[in-house]
Every structure is written in structure tokens, then in C-alpha cells.
Amino acid sequence: MKAFYAEEQKRHDPKAFLSSGAPQPNPEKPERVERLLAGARSAGLTIERPKDHGLGPIAAVHTPEYLDFLEHIFARWQRIEGASPEVIPNIHPIVRDGSYPASAVGQAGYHMADTACPISAETWNSALWSAWSAVEAAETVMAGAPSAYALCRPPGHHAFADVAGGFCFINNSAVAARVLRKNAARVAILDVDLHHGNGTQGIFYARPDVLTVSLHADPVRFYPFFWGHADERGEGAGLGYNLNLPLPRKSGDAAFLEGLATALRRIRAFAPEALVVALGLDAFEGDPFGGLSVTTPGFARIGEAIAGLGLPTVIVQEGGYLCDALGDNLTAFLTGFGRKKG
Ligand SMILES: [Zn+2]
């Protein structure tokens, strides 16, 4: 299997992060890339640099005012006297149907869901290359490869069409799904990250052509709190095309695999022509977020079960934070995925 990654993706180095209001080091560190690259290589993948795919595939998912904001907000922020070194919002609209704010501070609140997605000088470029890794993986699968892996960092699944959040700026999984839709009538996105893929859900919520399924720690007491509940099923033409499978905190391999079996049944019934796996590794028992208790061999079983769908598959990296087993967990997933059944 080919893997895609560009060095520019490592330059984004967010500093600010609040945990229950307390300043902490930001967990989405560039070093994650080294661990994930090692994990991909251990599974036998070859790493290739993606091409510059321009804004087209990204603009198919995100609004023009949001992309303009992401590209220019850091320079604008620098002109505010006494502003923070990174762009961080301090006010948000309660409803978003009013006029569009003109100021940098107003737009930061409009386009950033939380304080976990600080924007620095390198953020836009890193996010572009991360998305282009996803585009290239999707194009590789469209050209006939059974699967491809995109080492997307920064991650993407908390980014909505016009809102960043939770370390995410461009929704790489959604971008990959839209690329696949050029050839596939129906595409499924299966999100196995610890956290609900709220941005991905939001982007496709009213659409019947992209099924979104997410397994995650129950948001009743976990980020992202306002999304990821079982009663969110889609809307309009998309009603019934979103499935959330919240799991109790600290659920281990058995509960995760049981939820996954439900997810795979729904995906089979949708009969997609291609699959995007939003691969978070933070459901791991030793991940610093500590939400679920999946083991390293558990990731191999998850990969194997997903491969059993027999679909052309783009695997897009989402979360998974620094711990000794981060690379091993990627190796386990990819190795299990390679042991395709039937
Ligand atoms: Zn996560």
C-alpha cells in the first residue's frame, strides 16, 4: 500500500491548548508525524510525497470565506496591537445566521469552534499539504489501487465546511470522499477516532450519497459534547445517512468490535462503491486522552474487520497522540487491514 505525506505538514506547531480551562501543552505535536511514519514503514508501506492539487478539491468541501480566513488570518492578527502569538478566538456567535463579521477577532470567533485549533504562520500551508495527501490517496484508489493511506497531519474530522476545531482546519476525510465521489455513486466514511467526527457529519448531514458512520466515546461527558449522540441521524434527503455509535467511557476491544460490527452492517446495506476510514488511534488504552481502552492487537482486529468489506479504501489519519505505542498501533491497524478476509 502507498502512503502519502509531505514535510510541510510538520511545520504547523500549535502551542495553546486549554484542558478544563487550564493551559496545557498542545497535544497535536509535530513529533506525531515521526511516530506515524515509522508505524507505516513497519507495516511495509512506501511513503510518497503528494503533488500540489490546488484549492479545487478543498473548495469542494469548504466555503470560500472560510478558506480566505484560514489563508490570511495569521497576517491580519499580527497587526492587532498586543494580540496573542497564535490566532485564538475569545467570542463566538450563538447563532450563525447574522451578518459576516469584518474584524479579525470577529472572524476568528465565527470560524473557530474552540481554543484547540490555534493558527500560526505555518498552519495554512501545513493544512493544505495534509489535504493534498488525502487527495492523492483518493486519486490512487480511483486509479485502481485497492487501498492507500494518507498521513494527514494536521487532522481534519472536527472541521466543518466553515469552522475549524479540535486541532482540525481542513476536513481531509471529507475532501477524500468528495474526490472519490467523482467515480463512485455512493461513498461511506467510517470514523473510528476516539472523538466523534462532528465536522464530517456536519458536511454531509443533508446528503444521501455520502454515508457517515462514527464510533466514539459517548459525548455526554466528552468532547465534542454537542454532537455525536445516537439521535443525530441526518436531515432532509440525508435522513438515515448518518449513524453515531457512542460507546461508554473506557470501553475495550470487545465493546469497540461489537459497535464496529453494527457500523459495518450499515455500510454493507448502503452498498458504497468506495470507503474512507477516518483513522484515529486515540481510542488506545494508553492514549493521553484516556477515553476508551482499545489495545494494540485490538487495532489489528479493527483493521481486519474493515478490510472484510472488500471496498476500495482510503485510510485518512485523524487523531492519536504521543505515547510509546502510537507507531505500533498504526502498524497493527495496517497489518490487520492487509490480512483481508474474503
Ligand atoms: Zn480524536
mmCIF file of C-alpha atoms and ligand atoms in Angstrom:
data_model
loop_
_atom_site.group_PDB
_atom_site.id
_atom_site.type_symbol
_atom_site.label_atom_id
_atom_site.label_comp_id
_atom_site.label_asym_id
_atom_site.label_seq_id
_atom_site.Cartn_x
_atom_site.Cartn_y
_atom_site.Cartn_z
ATOM 1 C CA MET A 1 0.000 0.000 0.000
ATOM 2 C CA LYS A 2 1.205 3.505 -0.776
ATOM 3 C CA ALA A 3 1.287 6.208 1.884
ATOM 4 C CA PHE A 4 1.265 9.955 1.242
ATOM 5 C CA TYR A 5 2.895 12.680 3.335
ATOM 6 C CA ALA A 6 4.734 15.975 2.723
ATOM 7 C CA GLU A 7 7.333 17.509 5.048
ATOM 8 C CA GLU A 8 5.416 20.819 5.094
ATOM 9 C CA GLN A 9 2.771 19.088 7.229
ATOM 10 C CA LYS A 10 5.211 19.035 10.133
ATOM 11 C CA ARG A 11 5.739 22.808 10.293
ATOM 12 C CA HIS A 12 2.427 23.574 11.990
ATOM 13 C CA ASP A 13 3.381 23.542 15.684
ATOM 14 C CA PRO A 14 0.414 24.684 17.821
ATOM 15 C CA LYS A 15 1.222 25.835 21.350
ATOM 16 C CA ALA A 16 -2.011 26.947 23.014
ATOM 17 C CA PHE A 17 -4.450 24.414 24.472
ATOM 18 C CA LEU A 18 -6.893 24.500 27.358
ATOM 19 C CA SER A 19 -7.981 21.414 29.269
ATOM 20 C CA SER A 20 -10.961 22.146 31.529
ATOM 21 C CA GLY A 21 -9.899 25.789 31.301
ATOM 22 C CA ALA A 22 -6.297 25.144 32.362
ATOM 23 C CA PRO A 23 -3.424 25.931 29.962
ATOM 24 C CA GLN A 24 -1.631 22.723 28.885
ATOM 25 C CA PRO A 25 0.866 21.908 26.115
ATOM 26 C CA ASN A 26 -0.991 21.303 22.839
ATOM 27 C CA PRO A 27 -1.088 17.510 22.264
ATOM 28 C CA GLU A 28 -1.159 17.776 18.445
ATOM 29 C CA LYS A 29 2.655 17.888 18.214
ATOM 30 C CA PRO A 30 4.756 17.611 15.052
ATOM 31 C CA GLU A 31 6.516 14.611 16.606
ATOM 32 C CA ARG A 32 3.352 12.579 15.967
ATOM 33 C CA VAL A 33 4.446 12.509 12.336
ATOM 34 C CA GLU A 34 7.716 10.687 13.112
ATOM 35 C CA ARG A 35 5.887 8.006 15.091
ATOM 36 C CA LEU A 36 3.248 7.551 12.384
ATOM 37 C CA LEU A 37 5.807 7.415 9.566
ATOM 38 C CA ALA A 38 7.715 4.717 11.477
ATOM 39 C CA GLY A 39 4.466 2.830 12.035
ATOM 40 C CA ALA A 40 3.543 2.986 8.354
ATOM 41 C CA ARG A 41 7.013 1.827 7.282
ATOM 42 C CA SER A 42 6.904 -1.085 9.758
ATOM 43 C CA ALA A 43 3.703 -2.229 8.052
ATOM 44 C CA GLY A 44 5.586 -2.258 4.736
ATOM 45 C CA LEU A 45 4.145 0.949 3.256
ATOM 46 C CA THR A 46 6.196 3.176 0.984
ATOM 47 C CA ILE A 47 5.949 6.906 1.681
ATOM 48 C CA GLU A 48 5.434 9.240 -1.279
ATOM 49 C CA ARG A 49 5.130 12.999 -1.473
ATOM 50 C CA PRO A 50 1.777 14.179 -2.874
ATOM 51 C CA LYS A 51 1.516 16.727 -5.668
ATOM 52 C CA ASP A 52 0.139 20.246 -5.166
ATOM 53 C CA HIS A 53 -3.534 19.717 -6.066
ATOM 54 C CA GLY A 54 -4.545 23.356 -5.763
ATOM 55 C CA LEU A 55 -7.620 24.650 -3.964
ATOM 56 C CA GLY A 56 -10.194 22.856 -6.151
ATOM 57 C CA PRO A 57 -10.681 19.651 -4.126
ATOM 58 C CA ILE A 58 -10.648 21.643 -0.876
ATOM 59 C CA ALA A 59 -13.127 24.248 -2.108
ATOM 60 C CA ALA A 60 -15.483 21.348 -2.935
ATOM 61 C CA VAL A 61 -15.874 20.935 0.846
ATOM 62 C CA HIS A 62 -15.139 24.322 2.458
ATOM 63 C CA THR A 63 -16.684 27.763 1.905
ATOM 64 C CA PRO A 64 -14.673 30.496 0.141
ATOM 65 C CA GLU A 65 -14.901 32.896 3.092
ATOM 66 C CA TYR A 66 -13.529 30.196 5.415
ATOM 67 C CA LEU A 67 -10.606 29.340 3.125
ATOM 68 C CA ASP A 68 -9.798 33.037 2.715
ATOM 69 C CA PHE A 69 -9.886 33.345 6.526
ATOM 70 C CA LEU A 70 -7.521 30.388 7.030
ATOM 71 C CA GLU A 71 -5.060 31.719 4.473
ATOM 72 C CA HIS A 72 -4.878 35.314 5.712
ATOM 73 C CA ILE A 73 -5.923 35.477 9.355
ATOM 74 C CA PHE A 74 -2.439 34.996 10.826
ATOM 75 C CA ALA A 75 -1.006 38.024 8.987
ATOM 76 C CA ARG A 76 -4.045 40.118 9.954
ATOM 77 C CA TRP A 77 -3.758 39.014 13.591
ATOM 78 C CA GLN A 78 -0.148 40.217 13.726
ATOM 79 C CA ARG A 79 -1.347 43.758 13.041
ATOM 80 C CA ILE A 80 -3.502 43.818 16.209
ATOM 81 C CA GLU A 81 -1.557 45.535 18.971
ATOM 82 C CA GLY A 82 -0.990 43.223 21.935
ATOM 83 C CA ALA A 83 -2.580 40.198 20.235
ATOM 84 C CA SER A 84 -1.617 36.635 21.158
ATOM 85 C CA PRO A 85 1.186 34.976 19.129
ATOM 86 C CA GLU A 86 -1.320 32.476 17.695
ATOM 87 C CA VAL A 87 -4.859 33.196 16.499
ATOM 88 C CA ILE A 88 -7.236 32.101 19.271
ATOM 89 C CA PRO A 89 -10.908 33.112 19.462
ATOM 90 C CA ASN A 90 -12.433 34.792 22.501
ATOM 91 C CA ILE A 91 -16.054 35.307 21.386
ATOM 92 C CA HIS A 92 -18.440 33.143 19.352
ATOM 93 C CA PRO A 93 -21.837 33.905 17.787
ATOM 94 C CA ILE A 94 -24.663 31.978 19.460
ATOM 95 C CA VAL A 95 -26.399 31.788 16.095
ATOM 96 C CA ARG A 96 -24.534 31.992 12.789
ATOM 97 C CA ASP A 97 -27.267 33.376 10.518
ATOM 98 C CA GLY A 98 -26.443 37.065 11.034
ATOM 99 C CA SER A 99 -24.070 39.243 9.036
ATOM 100 C CA TYR A 100 -20.483 38.167 8.490
ATOM 101 C CA PRO A 101 -18.061 39.918 10.865
ATOM 102 C CA ALA A 102 -15.476 42.255 9.298
ATOM 103 C CA SER A 103 -12.839 42.201 12.028
ATOM 104 C CA ALA A 104 -10.129 39.603 12.600
ATOM 105 C CA VAL A 105 -11.349 38.935 16.157
ATOM 106 C CA GLY A 106 -14.963 38.569 14.991
ATOM 107 C CA GLN A 107 -13.993 36.232 12.161
ATOM 108 C CA ALA A 108 -11.810 34.129 14.498
ATOM 109 C CA GLY A 109 -14.864 33.571 16.696
ATOM 110 C CA TYR A 110 -17.040 32.874 13.658
ATOM 111 C CA HIS A 111 -14.686 30.320 12.077
ATOM 112 C CA MET A 112 -13.134 28.611 15.136
ATOM 113 C CA ALA A 113 -15.284 26.351 17.325
ATOM 114 C CA ASP A 114 -12.921 26.202 20.288
ATOM 115 C CA THR A 115 -9.454 27.159 21.546
ATOM 116 C CA ALA A 116 -7.870 23.859 20.438
ATOM 117 C CA CYS A 117 -7.087 24.973 16.881
ATOM 118 C CA PRO A 118 -4.650 27.895 17.238
ATOM 119 C CA ILE A 119 -3.446 29.293 13.905
ATOM 120 C CA SER A 120 0.221 30.251 13.413
ATOM 121 C CA ALA A 121 2.366 31.281 10.439
ATOM 122 C CA GLU A 122 2.670 27.689 9.144
ATOM 123 C CA THR A 123 -0.869 26.441 9.762
ATOM 124 C CA TRP A 124 -2.383 27.169 6.351
ATOM 125 C CA ASN A 125 0.467 25.599 4.395
ATOM 126 C CA SER A 126 0.600 22.504 6.625
ATOM 127 C CA ALA A 127 -3.168 22.063 6.359
ATOM 128 C CA LEU A 128 -3.033 22.366 2.552
ATOM 129 C CA TRP A 129 -0.389 19.647 2.241
ATOM 130 C CA SER A 130 -2.299 17.463 4.694
ATOM 131 C CA ALA A 131 -5.383 17.767 2.472
ATOM 132 C CA TRP A 132 -3.308 17.109 -0.668
ATOM 133 C CA SER A 133 -2.053 13.859 0.924
ATOM 134 C CA ALA A 134 -5.714 12.841 1.227
ATOM 135 C CA VAL A 135 -6.449 13.917 -2.370
ATOM 136 C CA GLU A 136 -3.520 11.899 -3.705
ATOM 137 C CA ALA A 137 -4.527 8.804 -1.704
ATOM 138 C CA ALA A 138 -8.068 9.101 -3.096
ATOM 139 C CA GLU A 139 -6.774 9.509 -6.659
ATOM 140 C CA THR A 140 -4.505 6.486 -6.178
ATOM 141 C CA VAL A 141 -7.521 4.376 -5.209
ATOM 142 C CA MET A 142 -9.555 5.800 -8.103
ATOM 143 C CA ALA A 143 -6.736 4.732 -10.425
ATOM 144 C CA GLY A 144 -7.186 1.128 -9.290
ATOM 145 C CA ALA A 145 -5.165 0.600 -6.111
ATOM 146 C CA PRO A 146 -7.216 -1.396 -3.585
ATOM 147 C CA SER A 147 -6.226 0.978 -0.783
ATOM 148 C CA ALA A 148 -3.978 3.924 0.124
ATOM 149 C CA TYR A 149 -3.003 5.680 3.359
ATOM 150 C CA ALA A 150 -2.827 9.450 3.823
ATOM 151 C CA LEU A 151 -0.718 10.545 6.790
ATOM 152 C CA CYS A 152 -2.843 13.624 7.356
ATOM 153 C CA ARG A 153 -1.490 15.985 9.963
ATOM 154 C CA PRO A 154 -2.965 18.383 10.994
ATOM 155 C CA PRO A 155 -6.020 16.105 11.264
ATOM 156 C CA GLY A 156 -9.412 17.051 9.855
ATOM 157 C CA HIS A 157 -12.569 15.404 11.187
ATOM 158 C CA HIS A 158 -13.587 18.212 13.584
ATOM 159 C CA ALA A 159 -13.516 20.799 10.757
ATOM 160 C CA PHE A 160 -16.935 21.754 9.340
ATOM 161 C CA ALA A 161 -17.467 23.458 5.986
ATOM 162 C CA ASP A 162 -16.641 26.842 7.544
ATOM 163 C CA VAL A 163 -15.425 26.123 11.086
ATOM 164 C CA ALA A 164 -12.112 24.839 12.479
ATOM 165 C CA GLY A 165 -11.998 22.999 15.800
ATOM 166 C CA GLY A 166 -10.221 20.341 17.844
ATOM 167 C CA PHE A 167 -6.779 20.562 16.105
ATOM 168 C CA CYS A 168 -8.520 20.444 12.675
ATOM 169 C CA PHE A 169 -8.660 23.023 9.840
ATOM 170 C CA ILE A 170 -9.373 21.268 6.521
ATOM 171 C CA ASN A 171 -11.526 18.135 6.688
ATOM 172 C CA ASN A 172 -9.205 15.677 4.936
ATOM 173 C CA SER A 173 -11.617 12.724 5.146
ATOM 174 C CA ALA A 174 -14.399 14.812 3.578
ATOM 175 C CA VAL A 175 -12.027 16.022 0.859
ATOM 176 C CA ALA A 176 -11.072 12.401 0.073
ATOM 177 C CA ALA A 177 -14.755 11.386 -0.037
ATOM 178 C CA ARG A 178 -15.590 14.210 -2.468
ATOM 179 C CA VAL A 179 -12.706 13.174 -4.738
ATOM 180 C CA LEU A 180 -13.928 9.550 -4.684
ATOM 181 C CA ARG A 181 -17.469 10.725 -5.497
ATOM 182 C CA LYS A 182 -16.274 11.685 -8.995
ATOM 183 C CA ASN A 183 -16.237 7.966 -9.850
ATOM 184 C CA ALA A 184 -18.371 6.424 -7.111
ATOM 185 C CA ALA A 185 -22.128 6.973 -6.824
ATOM 186 C CA ARG A 186 -22.024 6.305 -3.088
ATOM 187 C CA VAL A 187 -19.137 6.721 -0.648
ATOM 188 C CA ALA A 188 -19.111 5.737 3.040
ATOM 189 C CA ILE A 189 -16.953 7.386 5.697
ATOM 190 C CA LEU A 190 -16.226 5.252 8.758
ATOM 191 C CA ASP A 191 -14.716 7.244 11.643
ATOM 192 C CA VAL A 192 -13.046 5.153 14.359
ATOM 193 C CA ASP A 193 -11.331 8.055 16.172
ATOM 194 C CA LEU A 194 -11.891 8.326 19.943
ATOM 195 C CA HIS A 195 -13.793 11.577 19.318
ATOM 196 C CA HIS A 196 -16.959 11.989 17.278
ATOM 197 C CA GLY A 197 -16.294 13.161 13.703
ATOM 198 C CA ASN A 198 -18.576 16.161 14.103
ATOM 199 C CA GLY A 199 -17.190 18.183 11.196
ATOM 200 C CA THR A 200 -17.524 15.270 8.781
ATOM 201 C CA GLN A 201 -21.076 14.622 9.987
ATOM 202 C CA GLY A 202 -21.934 18.293 9.529
ATOM 203 C CA ILE A 203 -20.538 18.479 5.991
ATOM 204 C CA PHE A 204 -22.627 15.538 4.722
ATOM 205 C CA TYR A 205 -25.606 15.784 7.103
ATOM 206 C CA ALA A 206 -28.196 16.546 4.426
ATOM 207 C CA ARG A 207 -26.747 14.242 1.750
ATOM 208 C CA PRO A 208 -27.771 10.666 0.877
ATOM 209 C CA ASP A 209 -24.736 9.996 -1.354
ATOM 210 C CA VAL A 210 -22.136 10.012 1.456
ATOM 211 C CA LEU A 211 -22.941 7.806 4.461
ATOM 212 C CA THR A 212 -21.210 8.960 7.652
ATOM 213 C CA VAL A 213 -20.710 6.477 10.492
ATOM 214 C CA SER A 214 -18.792 7.286 13.671
ATOM 215 C CA LEU A 215 -17.770 5.139 16.661
ATOM 216 C CA HIS A 216 -16.551 7.226 19.585
ATOM 217 C CA ALA A 217 -16.575 7.849 23.328
ATOM 218 C CA ASP A 218 -20.058 8.966 24.407
ATOM 219 C CA PRO A 219 -20.121 12.769 24.056
ATOM 220 C CA VAL A 220 -22.491 13.140 27.010
ATOM 221 C CA ARG A 221 -19.337 13.777 29.061
ATOM 222 C CA PHE A 222 -16.665 14.023 26.371
ATOM 223 C CA TYR A 223 -15.505 16.288 23.531
ATOM 224 C CA PRO A 224 -17.199 17.410 21.290
ATOM 225 C CA PHE A 225 -20.218 17.382 23.689
ATOM 226 C CA PHE A 226 -22.765 18.946 21.278
ATOM 227 C CA TRP A 227 -22.530 16.295 18.541
ATOM 228 C CA GLY A 228 -22.121 12.538 18.320
ATOM 229 C CA HIS A 229 -25.331 11.419 20.012
ATOM 230 C CA ALA A 230 -27.277 8.440 18.697
ATOM 231 C CA ASP A 231 -30.344 10.525 17.793
ATOM 232 C CA GLU A 232 -28.402 12.555 15.162
ATOM 233 C CA ARG A 233 -29.475 10.679 12.024
ATOM 234 C CA GLY A 234 -29.153 13.223 9.232
ATOM 235 C CA GLU A 235 -31.664 15.701 7.857
ATOM 236 C CA GLY A 236 -33.729 16.244 4.730
ATOM 237 C CA ALA A 237 -32.558 13.948 1.942
ATOM 238 C CA GLY A 238 -29.752 12.834 4.276
ATOM 239 C CA LEU A 239 -32.081 11.484 6.982
ATOM 240 C CA GLY A 240 -30.898 7.968 7.842
ATOM 241 C CA TYR A 241 -27.473 8.509 6.248
ATOM 242 C CA ASN A 242 -25.658 9.359 9.480
ATOM 243 C CA LEU A 243 -25.065 6.767 12.190
ATOM 244 C CA ASN A 244 -23.499 7.572 15.550
ATOM 245 C CA LEU A 245 -22.411 4.739 17.825
ATOM 246 C CA PRO A 246 -21.354 6.301 21.141
ATOM 247 C CA LEU A 247 -19.507 3.912 23.467
ATOM 248 C CA PRO A 248 -19.285 4.117 27.269
ATOM 249 C CA ARG A 249 -16.010 5.580 28.562
ATOM 250 C CA LYS A 250 -13.169 3.060 28.920
ATOM 251 C CA SER A 251 -14.836 0.561 26.560
ATOM 252 C CA GLY A 252 -12.255 -2.009 25.430
ATOM 253 C CA ASP A 253 -11.752 -4.208 22.366
ATOM 254 C CA ALA A 254 -14.899 -6.324 22.799
ATOM 255 C CA ALA A 255 -17.299 -3.359 23.012
ATOM 256 C CA PHE A 256 -15.495 -1.499 20.226
ATOM 257 C CA LEU A 257 -15.615 -4.510 17.890
ATOM 258 C CA GLU A 258 -19.294 -5.034 18.680
ATOM 259 C CA GLY A 259 -20.001 -1.411 17.756
ATOM 260 C CA LEU A 260 -17.852 -1.821 14.660
ATOM 261 C CA ALA A 261 -19.926 -4.833 13.578
ATOM 262 C CA THR A 262 -23.040 -2.610 13.717
ATOM 263 C CA ALA A 263 -21.224 0.069 11.709
ATOM 264 C CA LEU A 264 -20.143 -2.446 9.065
ATOM 265 C CA ARG A 265 -23.692 -3.821 8.722
ATOM 266 C CA ARG A 266 -24.972 -0.306 7.986
ATOM 267 C CA ILE A 267 -22.180 0.290 5.482
ATOM 268 C CA ARG A 268 -22.904 -3.010 3.679
ATOM 269 C CA ALA A 269 -26.589 -2.098 3.426
ATOM 270 C CA PHE A 270 -25.622 1.261 1.874
ATOM 271 C CA ALA A 271 -23.649 -0.626 -0.814
ATOM 272 C CA PRO A 272 -20.997 2.041 -1.314
ATOM 273 C CA GLU A 273 -18.506 1.879 -4.161
ATOM 274 C CA ALA A 274 -15.665 3.268 -2.037
ATOM 275 C CA LEU A 275 -14.794 3.758 1.634
ATOM 276 C CA VAL A 276 -12.911 6.404 3.608
ATOM 277 C CA VAL A 277 -11.638 5.313 7.018
ATOM 278 C CA ALA A 278 -11.103 8.277 9.357
ATOM 279 C CA LEU A 279 -8.406 6.516 11.352
ATOM 280 C CA GLY A 280 -7.913 7.965 14.793
ATOM 281 C CA LEU A 281 -5.666 5.918 17.067
ATOM 282 C CA ASP A 282 -6.649 7.789 20.236
ATOM 283 C CA ALA A 283 -9.158 5.104 21.283
ATOM 284 C CA PHE A 284 -5.983 3.333 22.533
ATOM 285 C CA GLU A 285 -5.908 2.416 26.234
ATOM 286 C CA GLY A 286 -2.622 4.329 26.685
ATOM 287 C CA ASP A 287 -3.533 7.469 24.714
ATOM 288 C CA PRO A 288 -3.174 10.668 26.765
ATOM 289 C CA PHE A 289 -6.898 11.416 26.246
ATOM 290 C CA GLY A 290 -7.813 8.203 28.100
ATOM 291 C CA GLY A 291 -11.361 7.944 26.731
ATOM 292 C CA LEU A 292 -11.506 4.332 25.529
ATOM 293 C CA SER A 293 -9.394 1.216 26.138
ATOM 294 C CA VAL A 294 -8.655 -0.362 22.758
ATOM 295 C CA THR A 295 -5.413 -2.415 22.785
ATOM 296 C CA THR A 296 -2.687 -2.641 20.131
ATOM 297 C CA PRO A 297 -3.882 -6.118 18.982
ATOM 298 C CA GLY A 298 -7.394 -4.604 19.010
ATOM 299 C CA PHE A 299 -6.370 -2.176 16.249
ATOM 300 C CA ALA A 300 -5.282 -5.150 14.115
ATOM 301 C CA ARG A 301 -8.724 -6.719 14.573
ATOM 302 C CA ILE A 302 -10.389 -3.393 13.704
ATOM 303 C CA GLY A 303 -8.315 -3.139 10.517
ATOM 304 C CA GLU A 304 -9.100 -6.730 9.579
ATOM 305 C CA ALA A 305 -12.836 -6.292 10.136
ATOM 306 C CA ILE A 306 -12.919 -3.130 7.987
ATOM 307 C CA ALA A 307 -10.966 -4.840 5.212
ATOM 308 C CA GLY A 308 -13.666 -7.516 5.228
ATOM 309 C CA LEU A 309 -15.944 -5.013 3.457
ATOM 310 C CA GLY A 310 -13.788 -5.609 0.375
ATOM 311 C CA LEU A 311 -14.136 -1.977 -0.741
ATOM 312 C CA PRO A 312 -11.615 0.349 -2.406
ATOM 313 C CA THR A 313 -10.428 2.160 0.721
ATOM 314 C CA VAL A 314 -8.706 5.442 1.523
ATOM 315 C CA ILE A 315 -7.317 5.460 5.059
ATOM 316 C CA VAL A 316 -7.006 9.015 6.388
ATOM 317 C CA GLN A 317 -5.073 9.698 9.593
ATOM 318 C CA GLU A 318 -7.034 11.605 12.227
ATOM 319 C CA GLY A 319 -6.096 11.653 15.959
ATOM 320 C CA GLY A 320 -3.780 9.546 18.104
ATOM 321 C CA TYR A 321 -1.389 11.333 20.456
ATOM 322 C CA LEU A 322 2.100 10.837 21.798
ATOM 323 C CA CYS A 323 2.518 7.594 23.697
ATOM 324 C CA ASP A 324 5.005 4.748 23.285
ATOM 325 C CA ALA A 325 2.640 2.611 21.209
ATOM 326 C CA LEU A 326 1.430 5.264 18.714
ATOM 327 C CA GLY A 327 3.515 3.886 15.815
ATOM 328 C CA ASP A 328 2.797 0.283 16.797
ATOM 329 C CA ASN A 329 -0.940 0.973 16.768
ATOM 330 C CA LEU A 330 -0.737 2.242 13.194
ATOM 331 C CA THR A 331 1.357 -0.797 12.214
ATOM 332 C CA ALA A 332 -1.229 -3.055 13.874
ATOM 333 C CA PHE A 333 -4.176 -1.441 12.054
ATOM 334 C CA LEU A 334 -2.462 -1.515 8.654
ATOM 335 C CA THR A 335 -1.204 -5.089 9.127
ATOM 336 C CA GLY A 336 -4.666 -6.243 10.202
ATOM 337 C CA PHE A 337 -6.179 -4.403 7.232
ATOM 338 C CA GLY A 338 -3.742 -6.253 4.963
ATOM 339 C CA ARG A 339 -4.985 -9.608 6.278
ATOM 340 C CA LYS A 340 -8.112 -9.199 4.220
ATOM 341 C CA LYS A 341 -10.814 -11.793 4.711
ATOM 342 C CA GLY A 342 -12.839 -12.988 1.736
HETATM 343 ZN ZN ZN B 1 -9.608 12.207 18.428
#
